[in-house]
Coordinates of C-alpha atoms and ligand atoms in Angstrom, one line a residue:
X1 CA 72.7 74.7 398.3
X2 CA 69.7 76.6 399.5
X3 CA 67.8 79.3 397.6
X4 CA 68.5 82.9 398.3
X5 CA 65.8 84.7 400.4
X6 CA 62.5 85.4 398.7
X7 CA 59.0 86.5 399.6
X8 CA 56.4 83.8 399.1
X9 CA 52.9 84.5 397.7
X10 CA 50.0 82.0 397.4
X11 CA 47.2 83.7 395.4
X12 CA 43.9 82.1 394.8
X13 CA 43.1 83.6 391.5
X14 CA 45.0 84.2 388.2
X15 CA 44.2 88.0 388.6
X16 CA 45.9 88.0 392.1
X17 CA 48.9 86.2 390.7
X18 CA 49.3 88.7 387.9
X19 CA 48.9 91.5 390.5
X20 CA 51.7 89.9 392.6
X21 CA 54.0 89.8 389.6
X22 CA 53.2 93.5 388.7
X23 CA 53.9 94.5 392.3
X24 CA 57.2 92.7 392.2
X25 CA 58.4 95.1 389.5
X26 CA 60.1 92.4 387.3
X27 CA 61.7 90.6 390.4
X28 CA 58.9 87.9 390.6
X29 CA 58.8 84.3 389.3
X30 CA 55.8 82.0 389.0
X31 CA 56.1 78.5 390.7
X32 CA 54.1 75.7 389.2
X33 CA 55.5 72.1 389.6
X34 CA 58.8 73.4 390.8
X35 CA 60.7 70.6 388.9
X36 CA 62.8 73.0 386.9
X37 CA 62.6 76.2 389.0
X38 CA 63.6 74.7 392.4
X39 CA 66.9 73.4 391.2
X40 CA 67.6 76.7 389.6
X41 CA 66.8 78.4 392.9
X42 CA 68.9 76.0 395.0
X43 CA 71.8 76.6 392.7
X44 CA 71.1 80.3 392.9
X45 CA 70.9 80.5 389.1
X46 CA 67.5 82.1 389.7
X47 CA 67.2 84.6 392.5
X48 CA 63.6 86.1 392.4
X49 CA 62.7 88.5 395.2
X50 CA 59.0 87.2 395.0
X51 CA 57.9 83.5 394.3
X52 CA 54.2 83.4 393.2
X53 CA 52.9 79.9 393.8
X54 CA 50.1 79.0 391.3
X55 CA 49.1 75.8 393.1
X56 CA 46.2 77.3 395.2
X57 CA 44.4 78.6 392.1
X58 CA 41.5 76.3 391.3
X59 CA 40.3 75.7 387.8
X60 CA 43.8 75.7 386.1
X61 CA 44.0 71.9 385.9
X62 CA 41.7 70.2 383.3
X63 CA 41.6 68.3 380.0
X64 CA 38.5 69.2 378.0
X65 CA 37.3 68.4 374.4
X66 CA 36.0 71.5 372.7
X67 CA 34.7 70.5 369.3
X68 CA 37.9 70.1 367.1
X69 CA 40.4 70.9 370.0
X70 CA 41.5 69.7 373.3
X71 CA 42.0 72.4 375.9
X72 CA 44.4 71.8 378.7
X73 CA 44.7 74.0 381.9
X74 CA 48.3 75.2 382.6
X75 CA 48.5 73.5 386.0
X76 CA 47.7 69.9 384.6
X77 CA 50.4 67.6 385.6
X78 CA 52.4 65.5 383.1
X79 CA 51.1 62.3 384.7
X80 CA 47.5 63.4 384.0
X81 CA 48.3 63.9 380.4
X82 CA 50.1 60.5 380.3
X83 CA 47.1 58.7 381.8
X84 CA 44.2 60.6 380.2
X85 CA 41.9 58.4 378.0
X86 CA 40.9 61.7 376.1
X87 CA 44.5 62.4 375.3
X88 CA 45.1 58.8 374.2
X89 CA 42.1 59.0 371.9
X90 CA 42.4 62.4 370.5
X91 CA 46.1 63.5 370.7
X92 CA 47.9 60.0 370.4
X93 CA 51.2 61.5 369.6
X94 CA 51.2 63.4 372.9
X95 CA 50.1 60.2 374.7
X96 CA 53.0 58.3 373.2
X97 CA 55.5 61.1 374.1
X98 CA 54.5 61.7 377.7
X99 CA 56.1 58.5 379.1
X100 CA 59.5 59.8 377.8
X101 CA 59.0 63.0 380.0
X102 CA 61.5 62.6 382.9
X103 CA 60.7 60.1 385.7
X104 CA 57.5 59.3 387.5
X105 CA 58.2 61.5 390.5
X106 CA 58.8 64.5 388.2
X107 CA 55.8 63.7 386.0
X108 CA 53.6 63.7 389.2
X109 CA 54.4 67.3 389.9
X110 CA 55.6 68.9 386.6
X111 CA 52.9 70.9 384.7
X112 CA 52.2 71.6 381.1
X113 CA 52.4 75.4 381.8
X114 CA 55.7 75.1 383.5
X115 CA 57.2 72.9 380.8
X116 CA 56.2 75.3 377.9
X117 CA 57.4 78.3 380.0
X118 CA 60.7 76.7 380.8
X119 CA 61.2 76.2 377.0
X120 CA 63.8 73.5 377.2
X121 CA 64.7 72.7 373.5
X122 CA 64.9 69.0 374.4
X123 CA 61.6 68.8 376.2
X124 CA 58.5 66.9 374.8
X125 CA 55.6 69.3 375.5
X126 CA 57.2 72.3 373.7
X127 CA 57.8 70.1 370.7
X128 CA 54.3 68.7 370.9
X129 CA 52.8 72.2 371.0
X130 CA 54.7 73.1 367.8
X131 CA 53.8 69.7 366.2
X132 CA 50.0 70.3 366.9
X133 CA 50.0 74.0 366.1
X134 CA 48.8 74.6 369.6
X135 CA 47.6 78.0 370.9
X136 CA 48.9 79.3 374.1
X137 CA 46.6 81.6 376.2
X138 CA 48.4 83.9 378.6
X139 CA 47.0 86.4 381.2
X140 CA 48.7 89.6 382.0
X141 CA 47.8 93.0 383.5
X142 CA 46.0 94.0 380.2
X143 CA 44.0 90.8 380.1
X144 CA 44.3 87.7 378.0
X145 CA 46.1 87.1 374.6
X146 CA 46.8 84.0 372.5
X147 CA 50.2 83.1 371.1
X148 CA 50.9 80.4 368.3
X149 CA 53.2 77.8 369.8
X150 CA 55.8 78.5 367.0
X151 CA 56.1 82.1 368.1
X152 CA 56.2 81.3 371.8
X153 CA 59.8 79.7 371.9
X154 CA 62.4 82.3 371.0
X155 CA 65.6 80.6 372.1
X156 CA 66.8 77.9 374.4
X157 CA 65.1 78.3 377.8
X158 CA 63.5 81.6 376.6
X159 CA 59.9 82.3 375.7
X160 CA 58.2 85.4 374.5
X161 CA 56.2 86.1 377.7
X162 CA 56.3 89.5 379.4
X163 CA 57.5 89.3 383.0
X164 CA 53.9 89.8 384.4
X165 CA 52.3 87.2 382.1
X166 CA 51.1 83.7 383.1
X167 CA 50.2 80.8 380.9
X168 CA 46.7 79.8 381.7
X169 CA 45.6 77.4 378.9
X170 CA 46.9 75.5 375.9
X171 CA 44.6 74.4 373.0
X172 CA 45.7 71.5 370.8
X173 CA 43.7 71.0 367.5
X174 CA 42.7 67.4 366.9
X175 CA 44.5 66.2 363.8
X176 CA 42.6 64.0 361.3
X177 CA 45.8 62.1 360.4
X178 CA 45.7 58.3 359.9
X179 CA 49.4 57.4 360.5
X180 CA 51.7 58.8 363.1
X181 CA 54.9 58.1 364.9
X182 CA 57.0 59.5 367.8
X183 CA 60.6 58.5 368.1
X184 CA 63.2 59.7 370.7
X185 CA 66.6 58.7 371.8
X186 CA 68.0 59.8 375.3
X187 CA 71.1 58.7 377.1
X188 CA 68.8 56.9 379.7
X189 CA 65.1 56.5 379.5
X190 CA 63.4 59.6 380.9
X191 CA 66.5 61.9 380.3
X192 CA 66.1 64.9 378.0
X193 CA 66.1 63.9 374.4
X194 CA 69.4 63.9 372.3
X195 CA 67.1 63.8 369.3
X196 CA 63.4 63.2 368.6
X197 CA 60.9 63.4 365.8
X198 CA 57.1 63.3 365.6
X199 CA 55.5 62.6 362.2
X200 CA 51.9 62.2 361.1
X201 CA 50.5 61.6 357.6
X202 CA 47.1 61.7 355.8
X203 CA 46.8 59.8 352.6
X204 CA 45.4 61.4 349.4
X205 CA 44.3 59.8 346.1
X206 CA 47.9 59.5 345.1
X207 CA 50.6 59.8 347.9
X208 CA 50.0 62.0 350.8
X209 CA 47.6 65.0 351.1
X210 CA 48.9 66.2 354.5
X211 CA 52.0 65.6 356.6
X212 CA 53.5 67.0 359.8
X213 CA 57.0 66.9 361.1
X214 CA 58.5 68.3 364.2
X215 CA 61.8 67.9 365.9
X216 CA 63.4 68.6 369.3
X217 CA 67.0 68.2 370.7
X218 CA 68.5 69.4 367.5
X219 CA 68.2 73.2 367.7
X220 CA 67.8 76.0 370.3
X221 CA 64.0 75.7 370.0
X222 CA 61.6 72.9 369.0
X223 CA 61.2 72.8 365.3
X224 CA 58.3 72.4 362.8
X225 CA 59.7 71.4 359.5
X226 CA 57.1 72.9 357.1
X227 CA 59.4 72.7 354.0
X228 CA 60.1 69.0 354.7
X229 CA 56.3 68.4 355.1
X230 CA 55.8 69.9 351.5
X231 CA 58.6 67.9 350.1
X232 CA 57.2 64.7 351.6
X233 CA 53.7 65.5 350.2
X234 CA 55.2 65.9 346.8
X235 CA 57.1 62.6 346.8
X236 CA 55.9 59.5 345.2
X237 CA 55.6 56.8 347.9
X238 CA 57.7 53.7 347.3
X239 CA 60.3 51.8 349.4
X240 CA 63.0 54.5 349.0
X241 CA 60.7 57.2 350.5
X242 CA 61.8 56.8 354.2
X243 CA 65.5 57.2 353.3
X244 CA 64.8 60.2 351.1
X245 CA 62.7 61.8 353.8
X246 CA 65.5 61.1 356.4
X247 CA 68.0 62.9 354.1
X248 CA 65.6 65.8 353.8
X249 CA 65.1 66.2 357.6
X250 CA 68.8 66.0 358.4
X251 CA 69.6 68.6 355.8
X252 CA 67.3 71.1 357.6
X253 CA 69.3 71.1 360.9
X254 CA 72.7 72.1 362.2
X255 CA 72.9 71.0 365.9
X256 CA 75.7 72.3 368.0
X257 CA 78.1 70.2 370.0
X258 CA 77.5 70.2 373.7
X259 CA 78.1 68.3 376.9
X260 CA 75.7 65.6 376.0
X261 CA 76.5 64.9 372.4
X262 CA 78.2 66.2 369.3
X263 CA 76.2 67.8 366.6
X264 CA 77.2 65.1 364.2
X265 CA 76.0 62.4 366.6
X266 CA 72.6 64.1 367.0
X267 CA 72.3 64.3 363.1
X268 CA 73.2 60.6 362.9
X269 CA 70.4 59.8 365.5
X270 CA 67.9 62.1 363.7
X271 CA 68.6 60.3 360.4
X272 CA 67.8 56.8 361.9
X273 CA 64.8 58.2 363.8
X274 CA 63.3 60.0 360.7
X275 CA 63.5 56.8 358.7
X276 CA 61.9 54.7 361.3
X277 CA 59.2 57.3 362.1
X278 CA 58.1 57.6 358.6
X279 CA 58.1 53.9 358.1
X280 CA 55.8 53.5 361.2
X281 CA 53.5 56.4 360.1
X282 CA 53.1 55.0 356.5
X283 CA 52.5 51.4 357.8
X284 CA 49.7 52.7 360.1
X285 CA 47.9 54.8 357.4
X286 CA 46.3 51.8 356.0
Ligands
FAD1 C1 66.0 65.3 386.5 C2 65.0 65.9 385.6 C3 64.7 65.4 384.3 C4 63.8 65.9 383.5 N1 63.5 65.4 382.2 C5 62.7 65.9 381.4 C6 62.4 65.3 380.1 O1 62.9 64.3 379.8 N2 61.5 66.0 379.3 C7 60.8 67.1 379.8 O2 60.0 67.6 379.0 N3 61.1 67.7 380.9 C8 61.9 67.1 381.8 N4 62.1 67.7 383.0 C9 61.4 68.9 383.3 C10 60.1 68.7 383.9 O3 59.2 68.3 382.8 C11 59.5 69.9 384.5 O4 58.4 69.6 385.2 C12 59.1 71.1 383.6 O5 60.2 71.5 382.7 C13 58.8 72.4 384.4 O6 57.5 72.2 384.8 P1 57.1 72.7 386.3 O7 55.6 72.7 386.3 O8 57.8 71.8 387.3 O9 57.6 74.2 386.3 P2 58.4 75.0 387.3 O10 59.7 74.4 387.7 O11 57.6 75.3 388.5 O12 58.7 76.3 386.6 C14 59.5 76.3 385.4 C15 59.6 77.7 384.8 O13 58.4 78.0 384.2 C16 57.8 79.2 384.8 N5 56.4 78.9 384.9 C17 55.8 77.9 385.5 N6 54.5 77.8 385.2 C18 54.3 78.9 384.5 C19 53.0 79.5 384.0 N7 51.8 78.9 384.1 N8 53.1 80.6 383.3 C20 54.3 81.3 383.2 N9 55.4 80.9 383.7 C21 55.4 79.6 384.4 C22 58.5 79.3 386.1 O14 58.5 80.7 386.6 C23 59.9 78.8 385.8 O15 60.7 79.8 385.1 C24 63.1 67.1 383.9 C25 63.3 67.6 385.2 C26 64.2 67.1 386.0 C27 64.5 67.8 387.4

């Protein structure tokens, strides 16, 4: 199919893009990499009157270290994140996850701002933003505001942006964690995840003093398991810990059945992935 008719706008500044969205009176849509939006237009599941293409705006594509954070411009492509030495050194969980994002052609065009805004519950970057406690900067008619990643995703394919707001930057804190792991199962490599977990740990004098756990593919939004993190920190570490952790993780989710997998199967996958991820993270912590 072909998209329904729309007006095409190619602004050169974020301000002009926001103005175009305001002028569209709620009928506009932003175009970034087009990897999710164009199929929706072709199937006429989205019928915006105005398409506001961000690709002529300079200065929206960068990866920068800013003291204890990595700042990423919204138009930065998945492939740049996958290949960046800075991401590999400072955000290793992201580096490990990026090669699971779709296929090379899609990673060459897809952007981090587009992935977060599309808010697919089985997509890697939304989950990573929750895992790292990222801060999402958005610009609208009243200027800029920042949103914590956990508040950004409100439902499957639904974010908390106002219709005239544009994601401009995402800041990821650099974690001081010694051991980490990213595990994912998809039907084929590069497909959306059926279940996935990211774990990181920081050892203390006895046991762990910090832990992070985030999931995707098992709920309508990516999940940060803060309770499970505390339960993990409270555990004595021995050879039964990965199994106990896996049971805790699975007890926190109730995935629905859908076209791709039953909820029970997703839980089964998550149990295996959780055990493996914690084993890897603990083995790496030294
Ligand atoms: C076959 C296939 C397999 C895929 N597999 C995966 C996968 O395994 N994992 C994964 O994570 N993704 C996957 N994707 C999605 C891919 O990562 C997309 O690139 C991404 O979801 C959207 O990014 P985009 O830049 O292409 O956004 P677009 O398609 O241009 O836009 C997507 C949505 O976000 C909005 N938007 C875009 N940029 C902004 C912005 N800066 N501010 C506000 N709103 C904005 C648009 O208006 C639109 O609603 C897959 C896609 C395809 C086609």
